[in-house]
Amino acid sequence: MARRLRSRTRSELDVRSDADGDGGAATGSGSPILEVLVVFAVVFVAQGITTFAGVMGTFFVLAPPLTTNPWTVVTSVYAHSGLGHLVSNTIALIVFGWPVARATTRLRFHAFFAITGAIAGVSQVVLTGVLAAMPFVPVAPTSVLGASGAVFALLGYLVASNRLSTGLASFVAVPNWLALLVFVGLAVAVTLATASPGVALIAHFTGFLVGAAGGRARVLAVGSSAR
């Protein structure tokens, strides 16, 4: 009995060791969250300096046309409009991001966060521009900054990849169109729940939907997690 226990423990350690080699980060480590928070803090200080110099928008605000300052597609994800905005996204990142970070590698987590945040921000700018060009639609072109889209993507990933949803999927064959319909409905509900003046609702909706799609595909699963 003791021999079996030792064999099982060694096998589990081997799986973790293999996962540790993916992307140079250990599966089960929450350190990506701390790293993102450090980036938040550094960017927030940089925003203060560039605001004083009158060039904050050039470096950190994603605004149309996107080709003018293309780096803001990424930098805007880590920037915030104020201390309250920073604190709210920090809390949401810890709550929704920590479970995801523990199930993947550092490299994959950072790539997922940056890419989903960029997609959410671009969708906000592009779609509001399209709506503003339509007659009788009371929408003006908007600029955006903040990690909300990426945070909502983490929430969507959690919803679509948690044990309950994957367990149900293993017992019941869910058509892709039905899964998409459910995710769209959840995205609408979550977006409306956070609606308030000045909030990038399109970015929230897009982030959640992209994150849910990634969760269904389990794009962050590594090693034993994928199995």
mmCIF file of C-alpha atoms in Angstrom:
data_model
loop_
_atom_site.group_PDB
_atom_site.id
_atom_site.type_symbol
_atom_site.label_atom_id
_atom_site.label_comp_id
_atom_site.label_asym_id
_atom_site.label_seq_id
_atom_site.Cartn_x
_atom_site.Cartn_y
_atom_site.Cartn_z
ATOM 1 C CA MET A 1 0.000 0.000 0.000
ATOM 2 C CA ALA A 2 2.817 2.352 0.918
ATOM 3 C CA ARG A 3 4.622 1.443 -2.306
ATOM 4 C CA ARG A 4 1.554 2.383 -4.386
ATOM 5 C CA LEU A 5 1.244 5.677 -2.547
ATOM 6 C CA ARG A 6 4.896 6.526 -3.242
ATOM 7 C CA SER A 7 4.474 5.608 -6.902
ATOM 8 C CA ARG A 8 1.384 7.763 -7.244
ATOM 9 C CA THR A 9 3.027 10.747 -5.577
ATOM 10 C CA ARG A 10 6.061 10.473 -7.828
ATOM 11 C CA SER A 11 3.832 10.326 -10.915
ATOM 12 C CA GLU A 12 2.010 13.492 -9.871
ATOM 13 C CA LEU A 13 5.309 15.284 -9.344
ATOM 14 C CA ASP A 14 6.476 14.203 -12.808
ATOM 15 C CA VAL A 15 3.313 15.688 -14.374
ATOM 16 C CA ARG A 16 3.860 18.976 -12.554
ATOM 17 C CA SER A 17 7.482 19.015 -13.610
ATOM 18 C CA ASP A 18 6.492 18.559 -17.245
ATOM 19 C CA ALA A 19 3.961 21.390 -16.989
ATOM 20 C CA ASP A 20 6.610 23.603 -15.387
ATOM 21 C CA GLY A 21 8.654 23.375 -18.530
ATOM 22 C CA ASP A 22 5.944 24.902 -20.714
ATOM 23 C CA GLY A 23 6.645 28.578 -21.182
ATOM 24 C CA GLY A 24 9.097 28.710 -18.284
ATOM 25 C CA ALA A 25 6.361 29.069 -15.685
ATOM 26 C CA ALA A 26 4.979 26.635 -13.147
ATOM 27 C CA THR A 27 1.405 25.487 -13.459
ATOM 28 C CA GLY A 28 -0.332 26.281 -10.196
ATOM 29 C CA SER A 29 1.597 29.506 -9.677
ATOM 30 C CA GLY A 30 -0.309 32.699 -9.075
ATOM 31 C CA SER A 31 2.696 34.861 -9.899
ATOM 32 C CA PRO A 32 1.296 36.124 -13.245
ATOM 33 C CA ILE A 33 -1.333 38.017 -11.265
ATOM 34 C CA LEU A 34 1.342 39.783 -9.233
ATOM 35 C CA GLU A 35 3.253 40.598 -12.403
ATOM 36 C CA VAL A 36 0.190 42.141 -14.032
ATOM 37 C CA LEU A 37 -0.446 44.190 -10.894
ATOM 38 C CA VAL A 38 3.141 45.460 -11.030
ATOM 39 C CA VAL A 39 2.610 46.484 -14.657
ATOM 40 C CA PHE A 40 -0.612 48.232 -13.621
ATOM 41 C CA ALA A 41 1.290 50.227 -11.003
ATOM 42 C CA VAL A 42 4.180 51.127 -13.311
ATOM 43 C CA VAL A 43 1.833 52.218 -16.087
ATOM 44 C CA PHE A 44 -0.270 54.241 -13.638
ATOM 45 C CA VAL A 45 2.835 56.164 -12.555
ATOM 46 C CA ALA A 46 3.845 56.610 -16.193
ATOM 47 C CA GLN A 47 0.368 57.960 -16.938
ATOM 48 C CA GLY A 48 0.829 60.599 -14.256
ATOM 49 C CA ILE A 49 4.149 61.664 -15.729
ATOM 50 C CA THR A 50 2.885 61.741 -19.316
ATOM 51 C CA THR A 51 -0.286 63.562 -18.245
ATOM 52 C CA PHE A 52 1.891 66.292 -16.743
ATOM 53 C CA ALA A 53 3.782 66.412 -20.050
ATOM 54 C CA GLY A 54 0.531 66.483 -22.033
ATOM 55 C CA VAL A 55 1.188 63.277 -23.987
ATOM 56 C CA MET A 56 -0.659 60.631 -21.961
ATOM 57 C CA GLY A 57 -3.167 59.970 -24.735
ATOM 58 C CA THR A 58 -0.397 59.379 -27.232
ATOM 59 C CA PHE A 59 1.048 56.547 -25.176
ATOM 60 C CA PHE A 60 -1.903 54.948 -23.403
ATOM 61 C CA VAL A 61 -5.309 55.836 -24.887
ATOM 62 C CA LEU A 62 -6.690 53.660 -27.675
ATOM 63 C CA ALA A 63 -8.523 56.034 -29.994
ATOM 64 C CA PRO A 64 -9.537 56.213 -33.647
ATOM 65 C CA PRO A 65 -7.923 55.994 -36.085
ATOM 66 C CA LEU A 66 -6.101 52.935 -34.764
ATOM 67 C CA THR A 67 -3.176 53.425 -37.125
ATOM 68 C CA THR A 68 -2.155 56.732 -35.542
ATOM 69 C CA ASN A 69 -0.771 55.259 -32.301
ATOM 70 C CA PRO A 70 -0.853 51.486 -32.907
ATOM 71 C CA TRP A 71 1.083 50.653 -29.709
ATOM 72 C CA THR A 72 -1.919 51.780 -27.671
ATOM 73 C CA VAL A 73 -3.699 48.582 -28.752
ATOM 74 C CA VAL A 74 -1.565 46.916 -26.068
ATOM 75 C CA THR A 75 -0.607 49.725 -23.673
ATOM 76 C CA SER A 76 -4.236 50.783 -23.193
ATOM 77 C CA VAL A 77 -4.993 47.356 -21.699
ATOM 78 C CA TYR A 78 -2.785 48.162 -18.687
ATOM 79 C CA ALA A 79 -3.767 51.837 -18.294
ATOM 80 C CA HIS A 80 -6.613 53.237 -16.177
ATOM 81 C CA SER A 81 -8.627 56.426 -16.047
ATOM 82 C CA GLY A 82 -8.150 56.925 -12.303
ATOM 83 C CA LEU A 83 -7.438 55.323 -8.962
ATOM 84 C CA GLY A 84 -10.985 53.971 -8.586
ATOM 85 C CA HIS A 85 -10.805 52.357 -12.020
ATOM 86 C CA LEU A 86 -7.456 50.810 -11.119
ATOM 87 C CA VAL A 87 -8.693 49.440 -7.796
ATOM 88 C CA SER A 88 -11.861 47.911 -9.260
ATOM 89 C CA ASN A 89 -9.938 46.163 -12.040
ATOM 90 C CA THR A 90 -7.311 45.000 -9.557
ATOM 91 C CA ILE A 91 -9.939 43.337 -7.372
ATOM 92 C CA ALA A 92 -11.648 41.730 -10.366
ATOM 93 C CA LEU A 93 -8.299 40.516 -11.716
ATOM 94 C CA ILE A 94 -7.458 38.809 -8.433
ATOM 95 C CA VAL A 95 -10.900 37.190 -8.109
ATOM 96 C CA PHE A 96 -11.260 35.965 -11.698
ATOM 97 C CA GLY A 97 -7.625 35.662 -12.694
ATOM 98 C CA TRP A 98 -6.167 33.695 -9.815
ATOM 99 C CA PRO A 99 -7.947 30.383 -10.628
ATOM 100 C CA VAL A 100 -6.993 30.744 -14.299
ATOM 101 C CA ALA A 101 -3.363 31.521 -13.464
ATOM 102 C CA ARG A 102 -3.129 28.426 -11.268
ATOM 103 C CA ALA A 103 -4.262 26.188 -14.145
ATOM 104 C CA THR A 104 -1.911 27.461 -16.846
ATOM 105 C CA THR A 105 1.599 28.789 -17.428
ATOM 106 C CA ARG A 106 2.866 32.304 -16.946
ATOM 107 C CA LEU A 107 3.483 32.801 -20.665
ATOM 108 C CA ARG A 108 0.025 31.625 -21.688
ATOM 109 C CA PHE A 109 -1.685 33.719 -19.033
ATOM 110 C CA HIS A 110 0.079 36.931 -20.083
ATOM 111 C CA ALA A 111 -0.577 36.249 -23.766
ATOM 112 C CA PHE A 112 -4.271 35.555 -23.085
ATOM 113 C CA PHE A 113 -4.618 38.699 -20.969
ATOM 114 C CA ALA A 114 -2.946 41.002 -23.499
ATOM 115 C CA ILE A 115 -4.616 39.531 -26.590
ATOM 116 C CA THR A 116 -8.161 39.421 -25.204
ATOM 117 C CA GLY A 117 -7.781 42.912 -23.742
ATOM 118 C CA ALA A 118 -6.563 44.234 -27.098
ATOM 119 C CA ILE A 119 -9.424 42.557 -28.986
ATOM 120 C CA ALA A 120 -11.963 44.006 -26.544
ATOM 121 C CA GLY A 121 -10.504 47.511 -26.813
ATOM 122 C CA VAL A 122 -10.336 47.453 -30.609
ATOM 123 C CA SER A 123 -13.926 46.206 -30.819
ATOM 124 C CA GLN A 124 -15.064 49.100 -28.622
ATOM 125 C CA VAL A 125 -13.356 51.697 -30.803
ATOM 126 C CA VAL A 126 -14.275 50.164 -34.164
ATOM 127 C CA LEU A 127 -17.919 49.345 -33.418
ATOM 128 C CA THR A 128 -18.681 52.692 -31.806
ATOM 129 C CA GLY A 129 -17.150 54.321 -34.879
ATOM 130 C CA VAL A 130 -19.412 52.278 -37.141
ATOM 131 C CA LEU A 131 -22.496 53.109 -35.057
ATOM 132 C CA ALA A 132 -21.580 56.801 -34.966
ATOM 133 C CA ALA A 133 -21.488 56.868 -38.760
ATOM 134 C CA MET A 134 -25.088 55.649 -38.945
ATOM 135 C CA PRO A 135 -27.869 58.226 -39.129
ATOM 136 C CA PHE A 136 -30.156 58.648 -36.127
ATOM 137 C CA VAL A 137 -27.861 56.601 -33.855
ATOM 138 C CA PRO A 138 -26.936 58.731 -30.800
ATOM 139 C CA VAL A 139 -23.416 57.331 -30.429
ATOM 140 C CA ALA A 140 -20.159 59.224 -30.707
ATOM 141 C CA PRO A 141 -16.757 57.699 -31.551
ATOM 142 C CA THR A 142 -15.014 56.766 -28.316
ATOM 143 C CA SER A 143 -11.525 56.134 -27.004
ATOM 144 C CA VAL A 144 -10.809 53.461 -24.427
ATOM 145 C CA LEU A 145 -8.313 52.420 -21.787
ATOM 146 C CA GLY A 146 -8.391 49.869 -18.995
ATOM 147 C CA ALA A 147 -8.103 46.147 -18.320
ATOM 148 C CA SER A 148 -11.844 45.526 -18.066
ATOM 149 C CA GLY A 149 -12.037 43.685 -21.385
ATOM 150 C CA ALA A 150 -9.238 41.311 -20.368
ATOM 151 C CA VAL A 151 -10.760 40.818 -16.912
ATOM 152 C CA PHE A 152 -14.124 39.958 -18.452
ATOM 153 C CA ALA A 153 -12.299 37.500 -20.715
ATOM 154 C CA LEU A 154 -10.931 35.774 -17.617
ATOM 155 C CA LEU A 155 -14.466 35.584 -16.220
ATOM 156 C CA GLY A 156 -15.741 34.138 -19.492
ATOM 157 C CA TYR A 157 -12.946 31.584 -19.491
ATOM 158 C CA LEU A 158 -13.831 30.531 -15.950
ATOM 159 C CA VAL A 159 -17.510 30.148 -16.793
ATOM 160 C CA ALA A 160 -16.848 28.026 -19.877
ATOM 161 C CA SER A 161 -14.027 25.869 -18.530
ATOM 162 C CA ASN A 162 -15.035 25.146 -14.928
ATOM 163 C CA ARG A 163 -15.660 21.573 -13.781
ATOM 164 C CA LEU A 164 -19.435 21.917 -13.828
ATOM 165 C CA SER A 165 -19.643 23.078 -17.443
ATOM 166 C CA THR A 166 -17.061 20.573 -18.703
ATOM 167 C CA GLY A 167 -18.736 17.802 -16.697
ATOM 168 C CA LEU A 168 -22.096 18.545 -18.262
ATOM 169 C CA ALA A 169 -20.512 18.664 -21.710
ATOM 170 C CA SER A 170 -19.054 15.195 -21.161
ATOM 171 C CA PHE A 171 -22.526 13.750 -20.451
ATOM 172 C CA VAL A 172 -24.629 15.809 -22.847
ATOM 173 C CA ALA A 173 -23.624 16.575 -26.423
ATOM 174 C CA VAL A 174 -24.120 20.337 -26.682
ATOM 175 C CA PRO A 175 -24.248 21.653 -30.268
ATOM 176 C CA ASN A 176 -21.842 24.479 -31.019
ATOM 177 C CA TRP A 177 -24.681 26.802 -32.010
ATOM 178 C CA LEU A 178 -26.402 26.256 -28.674
ATOM 179 C CA ALA A 179 -23.197 26.829 -26.723
ATOM 180 C CA LEU A 180 -22.655 30.051 -28.676
ATOM 181 C CA LEU A 181 -26.207 31.177 -27.935
ATOM 182 C CA VAL A 182 -25.728 30.517 -24.216
ATOM 183 C CA PHE A 183 -22.422 32.396 -24.134
ATOM 184 C CA VAL A 184 -23.907 35.363 -25.985
ATOM 185 C CA GLY A 185 -26.779 35.463 -23.502
ATOM 186 C CA LEU A 186 -24.383 35.358 -20.564
ATOM 187 C CA ALA A 187 -22.239 38.060 -22.153
ATOM 188 C CA VAL A 188 -25.282 40.301 -22.575
ATOM 189 C CA ALA A 189 -26.370 39.701 -18.971
ATOM 190 C CA VAL A 190 -22.931 40.407 -17.506
ATOM 191 C CA THR A 191 -22.497 43.476 -19.691
ATOM 192 C CA LEU A 192 -25.855 44.964 -18.681
ATOM 193 C CA ALA A 193 -25.081 44.240 -15.032
ATOM 194 C CA THR A 194 -22.006 46.509 -15.284
ATOM 195 C CA ALA A 195 -23.671 49.229 -17.365
ATOM 196 C CA SER A 196 -23.057 52.801 -16.227
ATOM 197 C CA PRO A 197 -22.050 56.092 -17.878
ATOM 198 C CA GLY A 198 -18.558 55.992 -19.332
ATOM 199 C CA VAL A 199 -18.242 52.192 -19.209
ATOM 200 C CA ALA A 200 -16.978 50.447 -22.363
ATOM 201 C CA LEU A 201 -19.871 48.016 -22.679
ATOM 202 C CA ILE A 202 -18.833 46.686 -26.085
ATOM 203 C CA ALA A 203 -15.382 45.882 -24.685
ATOM 204 C CA HIS A 204 -16.971 44.061 -21.739
ATOM 205 C CA PHE A 205 -19.250 42.057 -24.031
ATOM 206 C CA THR A 206 -16.459 41.176 -26.457
ATOM 207 C CA GLY A 207 -14.024 40.269 -23.695
ATOM 208 C CA PHE A 208 -16.467 37.898 -22.013
ATOM 209 C CA LEU A 209 -17.454 36.258 -25.303
ATOM 210 C CA VAL A 210 -13.854 35.778 -26.473
ATOM 211 C CA GLY A 211 -12.884 34.440 -23.051
ATOM 212 C CA ALA A 212 -15.808 31.999 -23.051
ATOM 213 C CA ALA A 213 -14.812 30.749 -26.497
ATOM 214 C CA GLY A 214 -11.270 30.245 -25.228
ATOM 215 C CA GLY A 215 -12.588 28.445 -22.160
ATOM 216 C CA ARG A 216 -14.690 26.068 -24.238
ATOM 217 C CA ALA A 217 -11.619 25.317 -26.358
ATOM 218 C CA ARG A 218 -9.488 25.133 -23.171
ATOM 219 C CA VAL A 219 -6.726 27.147 -24.822
ATOM 220 C CA LEU A 220 -4.927 27.655 -21.494
ATOM 221 C CA ALA A 221 -5.025 24.022 -20.365
ATOM 222 C CA VAL A 222 -1.564 22.504 -19.882
ATOM 223 C CA GLY A 223 -0.354 18.989 -19.122
ATOM 224 C CA SER A 224 -2.640 17.176 -16.676
ATOM 225 C CA SER A 225 -5.113 20.069 -16.794
ATOM 226 C CA ALA A 226 -5.745 19.429 -20.481
ATOM 227 C CA ARG A 227 -6.332 15.752 -19.824
#
